[in-house]
XYZ file of C-alpha atoms in Angstrom:
723
model
C 23.695 29.269 116.163
C 20.072 28.251 116.573
C 18.701 24.952 117.792
C 19.748 21.893 115.718
C 17.193 20.266 113.563
C 15.894 16.969 114.791
C 15.892 14.492 111.901
C 13.159 11.795 111.906
C 15.695 9.265 110.626
C 17.582 9.543 113.888
C 14.625 8.402 115.920
C 15.258 4.863 114.908
C 18.989 4.998 115.730
C 18.238 6.850 119.001
C 21.965 7.830 119.219
C 23.594 9.744 122.065
C 23.950 12.771 119.787
C 20.240 12.643 118.982
C 19.359 12.487 122.740
C 21.630 15.426 123.294
C 19.992 17.536 120.604
C 16.560 16.477 121.932
C 17.539 17.738 125.365
C 18.520 21.072 123.984
C 15.004 21.457 122.503
C 13.407 20.374 125.851
C 15.534 22.897 127.697
C 14.428 25.592 125.333
C 10.745 24.656 125.816
C 11.215 24.744 129.558
C 12.791 28.154 129.333
C 9.936 29.380 127.143
C 7.337 27.979 129.483
C 8.944 29.639 132.515
C 9.207 32.905 130.602
C 5.502 32.802 129.498
C 4.403 32.113 133.141
C 6.487 35.083 134.239
C 5.067 37.259 131.514
C 1.461 36.342 132.340
C 2.151 37.123 135.946
C 3.619 40.524 135.028
C 0.691 41.235 132.736
C -1.792 40.615 135.498
C 0.063 42.848 137.818
C -0.073 45.557 135.236
C -3.781 45.422 134.992
C -4.502 45.012 138.737
C -1.998 47.411 140.276
C -2.890 50.861 139.087
C -1.017 52.427 141.948
C 2.194 50.521 141.094
C 1.682 50.986 137.302
C 5.114 52.438 136.713
C 7.031 49.627 138.471
C 4.895 46.833 136.896
C 5.313 48.262 133.409
C 9.090 48.633 133.775
C 9.438 45.039 135.064
C 7.282 43.810 132.053
C 9.570 45.816 129.774
C 12.688 44.392 131.258
C 11.338 40.855 130.899
C 10.632 41.396 127.242
C 14.088 42.934 126.737
C 15.892 39.948 128.221
C 14.205 37.169 126.283
C 15.858 35.986 123.011
C 14.384 33.798 120.421
C 16.255 30.786 119.204
C 15.212 29.557 115.781
C 15.773 26.167 114.169
C 18.565 26.375 111.605
C 21.890 28.314 111.127
C 20.341 31.524 109.842
C 17.184 33.625 110.227
C 15.010 35.339 107.614
C 14.317 39.041 107.641
C 10.823 38.241 109.129
C 12.372 36.170 111.862
C 14.850 38.856 112.697
C 12.096 41.308 112.716
C 10.038 39.088 115.020
C 13.044 38.306 117.260
C 13.794 42.019 117.848
C 10.129 42.900 118.263
C 10.375 42.151 122.039
C 13.192 44.675 122.480
C 11.005 47.221 120.496
C 8.034 46.508 122.755
C 10.221 47.016 125.777
C 11.312 50.461 124.442
C 7.633 51.507 123.755
C 6.717 50.395 127.340
C 9.470 52.608 128.863
C 8.301 55.563 126.802
C 4.701 55.055 127.942
C 5.859 54.911 131.495
C 7.442 58.331 131.079
C 4.137 59.559 129.972
C 2.233 58.148 132.958
C -0.347 56.304 130.876
C -3.157 54.342 132.396
C -3.886 50.639 132.113
C -5.602 49.537 128.918
C -9.022 47.915 128.873
C -9.475 44.230 128.062
C -5.733 43.508 128.609
C -6.626 40.065 130.049
C -8.524 39.077 126.887
C -5.934 40.182 124.330
C -2.760 39.219 126.243
C -3.258 36.915 129.143
C -5.672 34.429 127.630
C -3.800 33.606 124.416
C -0.506 33.159 126.252
C -2.067 30.873 128.813
C -3.793 29.016 125.941
C -0.446 28.657 124.191
C 1.304 27.382 127.248
C -1.374 24.894 128.211
C -2.291 23.622 124.796
C 1.107 23.587 123.054
C 3.905 23.450 125.669
C 1.598 21.288 127.915
C 1.019 18.907 124.996
C 4.795 18.754 124.452
C 5.349 17.877 128.107
C 2.724 15.117 127.886
C 4.417 13.712 124.780
C 7.748 13.729 126.652
C 6.307 11.729 129.517
C 4.855 9.240 127.061
C 8.196 9.138 125.266
C 10.215 8.597 128.477
C 7.846 5.825 129.468
C 8.004 4.014 126.149
C 11.875 4.427 126.242
C 12.051 2.558 129.574
C 9.593 -0.059 128.346
C 11.348 -0.629 125.136
C 14.789 -1.056 126.712
C 13.380 -3.312 129.421
C 11.688 -5.594 126.923
C 14.763 -5.672 124.669
C 17.107 -6.622 127.513
C 14.690 -9.394 128.678
C 14.410 -10.577 125.025
C 18.142 -10.647 124.552
C 18.630 -12.668 127.734
C 16.454 -15.518 126.362
C 18.262 -18.741 125.995
C 18.785 -19.885 122.473
C 17.824 -23.382 123.677
C 14.178 -22.522 124.114
C 11.620 -23.833 121.665
C 11.453 -22.245 118.225
C 7.825 -21.262 118.758
C 8.667 -19.380 121.994
C 11.488 -17.623 120.355
C 9.398 -16.542 117.383
C 6.741 -15.264 119.838
C 9.282 -13.375 121.696
C 10.726 -11.819 118.455
C 7.251 -10.799 117.453
C 6.564 -9.144 120.790
C 9.920 -7.077 120.654
C 9.162 -5.971 117.084
C 5.734 -4.636 118.180
C 7.291 -2.790 121.148
C 10.042 -1.522 118.978
C 7.651 -0.258 116.316
C 5.504 1.441 119.060
C 8.609 3.171 120.529
C 9.615 4.258 117.122
C 6.226 5.806 116.432
C 6.051 7.529 119.780
C 9.572 8.934 119.178
C 8.549 10.350 115.825
C 5.463 11.918 117.272
C 7.401 13.491 120.124
C 10.061 14.967 117.844
C 7.381 16.337 115.544
C 5.595 17.908 118.449
C 8.674 19.460 119.938
C 9.602 21.142 116.557
C 6.097 22.237 116.035
C 5.886 24.123 119.300
C 9.344 25.765 118.614
C 8.096 27.022 115.343
C 4.549 27.943 116.536
C 5.855 30.110 119.296
C 7.325 32.528 116.815
C 3.821 33.938 115.975
C 1.411 32.610 118.563
C 3.658 34.147 121.317
C 4.349 37.480 119.776
C 0.910 38.174 118.248
C -0.800 38.622 121.650
C 1.755 41.112 122.655
C 1.244 43.061 119.420
C -2.527 43.112 120.155
C -1.898 44.382 123.731
C 0.282 47.239 122.519
C -2.290 48.196 119.893
C -4.857 48.403 122.696
C -2.586 50.743 124.658
C -2.309 53.111 121.647
C -6.118 53.135 121.350
C -6.889 54.110 124.981
C -3.991 56.472 125.621
C -4.607 59.877 124.172
C -1.161 61.115 125.123
C 0.457 58.143 123.301
C -0.745 59.371 119.918
C 2.686 60.558 118.824
C 4.367 57.426 120.114
C 1.798 55.320 118.169
C 2.623 57.116 115.031
C 6.365 56.482 115.548
C 5.612 52.807 116.072
C 3.279 52.327 113.159
C 5.942 51.561 110.641
C 7.460 48.867 112.712
C 4.050 47.510 113.603
C 3.266 47.146 109.918
C 6.531 45.493 109.221
C 5.989 43.134 112.161
C 2.480 42.281 111.133
C 3.765 41.342 107.728
C 6.614 39.326 109.196
C 4.227 37.500 111.434
C 1.860 36.686 108.595
C 4.753 35.589 106.394
C 6.147 33.486 109.208
C 2.717 31.950 109.698
C 2.285 31.161 106.064
C 5.785 29.624 105.960
C 4.977 27.665 109.044
C 1.908 26.173 107.496
C 3.878 25.050 104.439
C 6.737 23.806 106.583
C 4.474 21.893 108.911
C 2.721 20.122 106.155
C 6.018 19.123 104.640
C 7.365 17.932 107.936
C 4.225 16.010 108.649
C 4.360 14.295 105.161
C 7.974 13.368 105.776
C 6.974 11.984 109.193
C 4.263 9.794 107.648
C 6.768 8.532 105.015
C 9.138 7.601 107.746
C 6.324 5.718 109.623
C 5.402 3.794 106.434
C 8.931 2.993 105.089
C 11.516 3.819 107.768
C 14.303 1.958 106.043
C 13.965 3.867 102.840
C 14.531 7.338 104.512
C 17.740 6.671 106.573
C 19.872 9.629 107.287
C 23.101 9.958 105.381
C 25.919 9.078 107.767
C 29.697 9.205 107.521
C 29.777 5.701 108.947
C 29.356 2.464 107.064
C 27.336 1.070 109.988
C 26.197 2.392 113.410
C 23.820 1.346 116.102
C 23.575 -0.274 119.529
C 25.498 -3.451 120.392
C 25.933 -5.406 123.648
C 29.603 -6.050 124.274
C 30.781 -8.949 126.463
C 33.018 -7.732 129.247
C 34.840 -10.047 131.680
C 34.632 -9.179 135.331
C 36.033 -10.715 138.506
C 32.655 -12.262 139.256
C 32.071 -13.500 135.642
C 31.009 -11.805 132.411
C 28.597 -9.099 131.780
C 26.920 -7.586 128.706
C 27.368 -3.766 128.524
C 25.365 -1.694 126.050
C 27.288 0.394 123.595
C 26.635 2.656 120.774
C 29.016 1.537 118.047
C 30.136 2.967 114.731
C 32.106 1.412 111.955
C 33.996 3.080 109.054
C 34.941 0.709 106.297
C 37.740 2.842 104.713
C 39.742 3.113 107.987
C 38.319 -0.069 109.528
C 37.864 1.811 112.733
C 35.312 0.589 115.296
C 34.250 3.054 117.944
C 32.441 1.895 121.064
C 30.592 4.340 123.405
C 29.053 2.840 126.490
C 25.615 4.390 126.716
C 22.312 3.388 128.175
C 19.198 5.375 127.349
C 17.486 4.484 130.633
C 20.258 6.013 132.724
C 20.498 8.927 130.232
C 24.256 9.042 130.039
C 27.546 7.400 129.296
C 28.667 4.562 131.438
C 32.446 4.697 130.748
C 35.182 5.853 128.454
C 35.022 5.683 124.646
C 37.113 2.982 122.945
C 38.284 2.802 119.344
C 39.899 -0.299 117.717
C 41.095 -1.171 114.230
C 39.211 -4.154 112.699
C 41.161 -7.313 111.852
C 38.467 -9.812 111.204
C 34.787 -10.492 111.952
C 33.249 -13.931 112.493
C 29.709 -14.951 113.033
C 29.237 -16.757 116.300
C 27.601 -20.233 116.077
C 24.355 -20.609 117.988
C 25.530 -23.645 119.944
C 28.709 -21.983 121.127
C 27.009 -19.371 123.325
C 23.738 -18.949 125.159
C 23.178 -15.417 123.709
C 21.530 -15.001 120.260
C 22.681 -12.771 117.470
C 26.345 -12.785 118.507
C 29.538 -12.343 116.407
C 33.171 -12.140 117.213
C 35.514 -9.263 116.391
C 39.311 -9.370 116.341
C 41.230 -6.085 116.537
C 44.727 -5.189 115.259
C 45.481 -3.027 118.312
C 43.797 -5.088 121.076
C 44.480 -8.625 122.141
C 41.787 -11.273 122.388
C 38.352 -11.455 120.808
C 35.521 -9.010 121.365
C 32.189 -10.740 121.452
C 29.197 -8.504 120.420
C 25.482 -9.133 120.461
C 23.278 -7.412 117.845
C 19.663 -6.458 118.404
C 18.249 -8.894 115.895
C 19.234 -11.376 113.223
C 18.800 -8.741 110.581
C 20.920 -6.338 112.596
C 23.632 -8.899 112.838
C 23.522 -9.603 109.165
C 24.075 -5.866 108.436
C 26.935 -5.544 110.930
C 28.524 -8.637 109.372
C 28.011 -7.249 105.786
C 29.539 -3.868 106.794
C 32.678 -5.618 108.389
C 33.066 -7.953 105.495
C 32.202 -10.975 107.650
C 31.089 -14.343 106.427
C 27.375 -13.442 106.100
C 26.193 -13.000 102.524
C 25.738 -9.585 101.174
C 22.294 -8.332 100.199
C 21.841 -5.122 98.408
C 18.793 -3.580 99.906
C 19.336 -0.056 98.428
C 16.611 1.174 96.171
C 16.723 3.879 93.676
C 13.705 5.932 94.661
C 14.244 8.591 92.139
C 12.304 8.528 88.937
C 13.256 10.559 86.079
C 10.627 13.126 84.896
C 9.279 13.081 81.341
C 9.304 16.754 81.100
C 12.280 18.512 79.408
C 13.540 22.079 78.704
C 13.109 21.641 74.946
C 10.907 23.330 72.378
C 7.926 21.341 73.652
C 8.629 22.445 77.246
C 8.911 26.150 76.319
C 5.758 25.844 74.186
C 3.807 24.419 77.058
C 4.891 27.030 79.578
C 4.273 29.898 77.086
C 0.828 28.654 76.355
C -0.093 28.441 80.111
C 1.323 31.875 80.757
C -0.588 33.373 77.833
C -3.783 31.800 79.055
C -3.304 33.080 82.615
C -2.345 36.598 81.460
C -5.250 36.993 79.004
C -8.045 35.225 80.964
C -7.271 35.001 84.692
C -4.575 37.520 85.797
C -7.021 38.871 88.342
C -8.387 35.664 89.606
C -8.102 35.456 93.423
C -5.605 32.887 94.889
C -3.866 32.590 91.410
C -1.318 29.683 91.599
C -2.300 29.056 95.228
C -5.560 27.381 94.535
C -4.900 23.939 92.912
C -6.930 22.270 90.240
C -8.450 18.800 90.166
C -5.632 16.361 89.688
C -7.309 14.336 86.921
C -8.109 17.415 85.036
C -4.531 18.748 85.392
C -3.045 15.355 84.159
C -5.425 15.339 81.164
C -4.383 18.857 80.181
C -0.758 18.027 80.490
C -1.099 14.912 78.335
C -2.756 17.107 75.715
C -0.041 19.793 75.926
C 2.780 17.229 75.895
C 1.452 15.463 72.810
C 4.373 15.767 70.278
C 1.745 16.141 67.463
C 0.293 19.370 68.913
C 2.938 20.583 71.273
C 5.038 22.442 68.689
C 2.053 24.325 67.315
C 2.878 27.759 68.881
C -0.191 29.429 67.484
C -2.602 27.017 69.241
C -4.036 28.464 72.450
C -5.385 26.532 75.448
C -9.250 26.284 75.042
C -11.433 28.414 77.333
C -13.029 25.247 78.711
C -10.065 24.726 80.934
C -10.223 26.520 84.295
C -7.479 28.926 85.243
C -6.703 26.805 88.334
C -6.220 23.787 86.192
C -3.818 25.710 83.911
C -1.778 27.128 86.805
C -1.585 23.675 88.357
C -0.460 22.139 85.018
C 2.346 24.782 84.775
C 3.566 24.019 88.369
C 3.195 20.275 87.744
C 5.324 20.417 84.462
C 8.170 22.300 86.360
C 8.163 19.684 89.091
C 8.242 16.923 86.425
C 11.609 18.078 85.151
C 14.488 15.714 85.764
C 15.851 18.301 88.249
C 14.576 21.600 89.673
C 14.773 24.576 87.257
C 17.424 26.242 89.342
C 19.401 23.003 89.667
C 20.457 20.948 92.631
C 24.126 21.967 92.413
C 23.289 25.667 92.890
C 20.499 25.114 95.582
C 22.892 25.640 98.561
C 24.479 28.637 96.897
C 21.063 30.259 96.386
C 20.172 29.565 100.039
C 23.445 31.067 101.242
C 22.782 34.159 99.108
C 19.367 34.591 100.798
C 21.028 34.429 104.208
C 23.386 37.380 103.518
C 22.946 40.307 105.823
C 21.802 43.060 103.509
C 19.385 43.100 100.504
C 21.913 44.598 98.097
C 24.283 41.611 98.666
C 21.596 39.066 98.236
C 20.529 40.556 94.948
C 24.150 40.848 93.688
C 24.947 37.158 94.561
C 21.601 35.877 93.150
C 22.274 37.951 90.054
C 25.667 36.176 89.608
C 24.233 32.759 90.272
C 21.445 33.081 87.772
C 23.973 33.759 85.042
C 25.765 30.563 85.841
C 22.682 28.518 85.142
C 22.638 26.743 81.792
C 21.109 28.773 79.014
C 17.844 27.047 78.758
C 17.246 27.063 82.466
C 17.990 30.756 82.662
C 15.646 31.429 79.605
C 12.816 29.522 81.261
C 13.420 31.146 84.533
C 13.403 34.615 82.841
C 10.141 33.763 81.135
C 8.651 32.654 84.410
C 9.798 35.657 86.472
C 8.461 38.104 83.872
C 5.148 36.433 84.203
C 5.115 36.328 88.055
C 6.003 40.013 88.138
C 2.891 40.667 86.050
C 0.811 38.577 88.567
C 2.242 40.404 91.519
C 1.485 43.809 89.890
C -2.209 42.795 90.060
C -2.002 41.650 93.714
C -4.855 43.940 94.782
C -7.201 41.884 92.660
C -5.649 38.384 92.836
C -4.331 38.706 96.352
C -1.013 37.187 95.235
C 1.737 39.370 96.565
C 5.474 38.709 95.929
C 5.682 36.928 99.176
C 2.763 34.712 98.411
C 4.303 33.791 95.094
C 7.510 33.019 96.769
C 5.714 30.592 99.019
C 4.121 28.818 95.986
C 7.105 28.613 93.685
C 10.032 28.325 96.135
C 9.838 24.618 96.802
C 9.097 23.990 93.029
C 11.976 25.842 91.485
C 14.568 25.379 94.205
C 13.825 22.055 95.928
C 16.743 20.285 97.639
C 18.118 16.946 96.536
C 17.586 15.344 99.863
C 14.394 15.520 101.855
C 15.350 16.208 105.438
C 13.907 18.270 108.302
C 16.802 20.772 108.006
C 16.083 21.236 104.263
C 12.438 21.769 105.012
C 13.525 24.508 107.441
C 15.322 26.270 104.568
C 12.092 26.561 102.604
C 11.701 30.041 103.933
C 14.958 31.092 102.287
C 13.943 29.364 99.015
C 10.841 31.725 99.059
C 13.085 34.727 99.646
C 15.156 33.838 96.565
C 12.067 33.768 94.327
C 10.905 37.068 95.895
C 14.220 38.655 94.989
C 13.988 37.182 91.407
C 10.574 38.625 90.870
C 11.232 42.066 92.356
C 14.514 42.426 90.497
C 13.876 40.370 87.322
C 14.672 43.227 84.882
C 18.171 43.766 86.404
C 18.959 40.143 86.983
C 18.025 38.865 83.557
C 18.795 41.851 81.305
C 22.167 42.932 82.722
C 25.573 41.244 83.167
C 26.643 40.665 86.810
C 29.160 43.238 87.979
C 31.169 41.139 90.416
C 33.561 38.517 88.946
C 32.817 34.985 89.717
C 35.001 33.190 92.328
C 36.848 29.965 91.653
C 34.416 27.862 93.660
C 31.509 29.419 91.708
C 33.264 28.717 88.450
C 33.465 25.025 89.407
C 29.736 25.002 89.900
C 29.109 26.726 86.671
C 30.927 23.923 84.837
C 28.344 21.403 85.985
C 25.910 22.176 83.264
C 23.565 19.811 81.441
C 25.058 18.058 78.431
C 22.092 19.048 76.336
C 22.853 22.809 76.546
C 26.551 22.926 77.606
C 28.503 25.900 76.365
C 32.351 25.826 76.561
C 33.389 26.359 80.177
C 36.367 28.562 81.153
C 38.727 25.610 81.150
C 37.356 24.403 77.736
C 37.674 27.840 75.941
C 40.694 27.359 73.804
C 44.237 28.369 73.924
C 44.375 25.839 71.139
C 41.486 26.365 68.792
C 39.876 23.878 66.299
C 38.821 25.363 62.981
C 38.505 24.199 59.434
C 41.489 23.518 57.273
C 40.559 26.276 54.871
C 41.783 29.623 56.276
C 39.939 31.814 53.795
C 36.499 30.296 54.602
C 37.285 30.906 58.382
C 38.366 34.422 57.695
C 35.102 35.088 55.832
C 32.897 33.896 58.648
C 34.802 35.637 61.439
C 32.614 38.599 61.873
C 29.450 36.478 62.173
C 31.138 34.452 64.809
C 32.154 37.443 66.808
C 28.602 38.810 66.999
C 26.969 35.387 67.712
C 25.160 34.683 70.908
C 25.899 31.877 73.351
C 23.593 29.489 71.436
C 25.471 29.842 68.224
C 28.758 29.272 70.066
C 27.301 26.078 71.438
C 26.143 24.906 68.109
C 29.477 25.809 66.355
C 32.283 23.345 65.818
C 34.411 24.786 68.650
C 34.788 21.799 70.897
C 38.143 21.791 72.558
C 39.410 21.336 76.084
C 42.201 23.116 77.903
C 44.696 21.451 80.137
C 47.050 23.931 81.737
C 49.890 21.420 82.356
C 49.556 19.201 79.291
C 48.920 19.227 75.672
C 45.214 19.496 74.545
C 43.451 16.198 73.895
C 40.403 17.184 71.713
C 37.355 15.001 71.621
C 35.858 15.058 68.115
C 32.474 13.970 66.945
C 31.286 13.043 63.474
C 30.969 16.666 62.481
C 34.628 17.411 63.361
C 36.329 14.814 61.154
C 37.652 17.528 58.802
C 39.045 19.741 61.508
C 42.714 20.197 62.244
C 44.457 21.596 65.277
C 46.112 24.993 64.892
C 48.261 25.943 67.856
C 48.332 29.661 68.664
C 51.297 31.806 68.089
C 51.614 35.328 69.393
C 50.702 37.559 66.455
C 53.032 40.181 65.214
C 50.343 42.447 63.650
C 50.639 46.135 64.003
C 47.039 46.851 63.395
C 45.465 49.878 65.151
C 44.441 49.372 68.758
C 40.743 49.062 69.432
C 38.363 48.594 72.377
C 36.709 45.132 72.723
C 34.312 43.621 75.137
C 34.561 39.973 76.360
C 31.494 37.797 75.428
C 32.580 34.911 77.782
C 34.929 34.295 80.638
C 38.327 33.080 79.740
C 41.928 32.656 81.196
C 45.453 33.556 80.154
C 47.766 31.399 78.226
C 49.718 30.070 81.160
C 47.360 30.875 83.993
C 45.043 28.367 85.643
C 42.999 31.186 87.356
C 40.313 33.239 85.617
C 41.731 36.203 83.706
C 38.576 38.044 82.778
C 34.842 37.617 83.035
C 32.048 38.146 80.592
C 31.456 41.911 79.916
C 35.132 42.875 80.637
C 36.186 45.819 78.367
C 39.786 45.960 77.077
C 41.228 49.298 75.750
C 44.479 47.922 74.083
C 43.499 45.265 71.772
C 44.400 44.854 68.094
C 43.111 42.290 65.553
C 45.394 39.419 64.836
C 46.104 38.089 61.376
C 46.225 34.632 62.920
C 42.795 33.088 62.449
C 40.790 32.913 65.705
C 43.161 35.015 67.951
C 43.631 38.549 69.221
C 46.433 40.199 71.231
C 45.517 42.215 74.261
C 45.937 43.080 78.017
C 44.755 40.471 80.491
C 44.717 41.812 84.048
C 47.733 44.030 83.298
C 49.483 41.087 81.571
C 49.943 40.710 77.780
C 48.238 37.597 76.538
C 46.220 35.900 73.827
C 42.420 36.247 73.608
C 40.270 33.842 71.543
C 38.883 36.169 68.724
C 35.479 34.634 68.756
C 35.002 35.438 72.418
C 35.086 39.244 72.035
C 33.173 41.954 70.120
C 34.811 45.199 69.076
C 33.314 48.496 70.278
């Protein structure tokens, strides 16, 4: 496992878990700093000690071989794997060079030592300075807070208000310093992947230049060198995109910290001071407390940030009641009493502020009034995957392919926002949107058209590849080999709703043409993945961990572009798993075909059998869209009788329960158009594309008899085609 992502939302809570994760990042930075210092020392020895060249080079190689990269996240991209193993490759090359007794390269200090020293001083040094500032602000904030909480409630109101304002200012400053420190730590962790390896690559390239006897070795290394250079560039490009996203998220957190709180399994959590009775009196001990409303469990962990550790054993109790403490009954402010089922007596707790106490009281169903401060920050997009939407995308694609396919930086260079919005308003006008023969005027720049296309895709109510499939696509991109990735993504694409898949097919065909002209427009498949990954496969929640997965979103788009003909024009070979089937059933109501559980073992059809019989052949050969628009609208319950839901067009339909046909018609081959399941089987019986050898037509309207996974069962007739 790599280093855990540091969420900005946790900076405000400042929990023990957050501190532990932060320490793991700090330890990794210290380890990297020590390693870089050692590496620089070894490099200088290599340049200076010609007589000890062999020993210095071997030590240097050993140092490289021992160091291991640790990336943020639970998986690595191919580029990161390539970069991570590059040190071992370098070590192998150095050992081979030592066997050949090569001399020291020229300018080793300039290409190797200086960049590493610069990285250590400017990046790791800046992170250390930020840590000192963070530790100082932590101590200052905790001290001011304790002093503030010890103020007597009997002081003048003006004095109390002034004290509250002072604490708020200190708290806000501590929060900002915490955010900046977390941002800097993660930035250095990501930056070292390319700023650290790139000087080493330059050093090796210099060796190949000056060593005549290393010519053959350089030839052997050239393939990996090319792969590594591309990986470094790809990682740098992804870093730039990731850094801007993380920085934007940090700014949002600074502006509205309460609107970007981290999703927690607890109803309420935070620091509370708990009154404890001692022999010499009472004392207030700082605890990190969590409360879960369903189980009514309160967990109290004694923890003080200043001491940097726990001050006792954890305690968990079950809530019985929560009562606000009157101001005149205790000298402390912001207090409330908690009674527990499994602990005698009353537990008096002190919140950090009046607002904090209100939230704790609200969570524990105390007497404080409930205020609903949640806001729905999502706004539904005006764009849709309808005829207008397809018309807009097709017009933009046609304009790009006919007028600007060779324009440099295509899709990467953005247009002027006002012009983009104006073009979109024209394209989305219902009066002109459906006119397919109307082209976009030549007065519109290509960068405006490409920006309009991307903006329209972002305006959709959800991403084109859908929130519910986002994690599945990411997991597919993290598989070990390319063949497995392509196969899994192929299967996932065919579980998208029809309109989403059609739009994605249209877009990938276009991007493949753009990539074919990369020598002119400089937009390779990797570059297109960087541009369209966050647009087509954005996550539902904006977190640092999700931003770290952007690189895998890009890989998904790269695979779709490179394999678009196979993915969109062929049926997936592997059968879908049960969990995948559950995902596939979450399709939009606008374009929802019958799912596996909805495909009938009880079939609705008109009351006139002759008319149904006449239309059977056309139904068999119809596509998915014709099935969706047909009157087949039934639901299957494996343990109960079917309960159909009929709309106005189904008023004249009657239910015909299937009977096993006794027809002795000749056996024929048939191919399944859709997935289905057996008569008494809750599991999937066959997938779309399955071919059956022993099938004969039934005289019962709408049914066939055939073999399902070596079992004899009934097949809905309009779900197969005869071969």
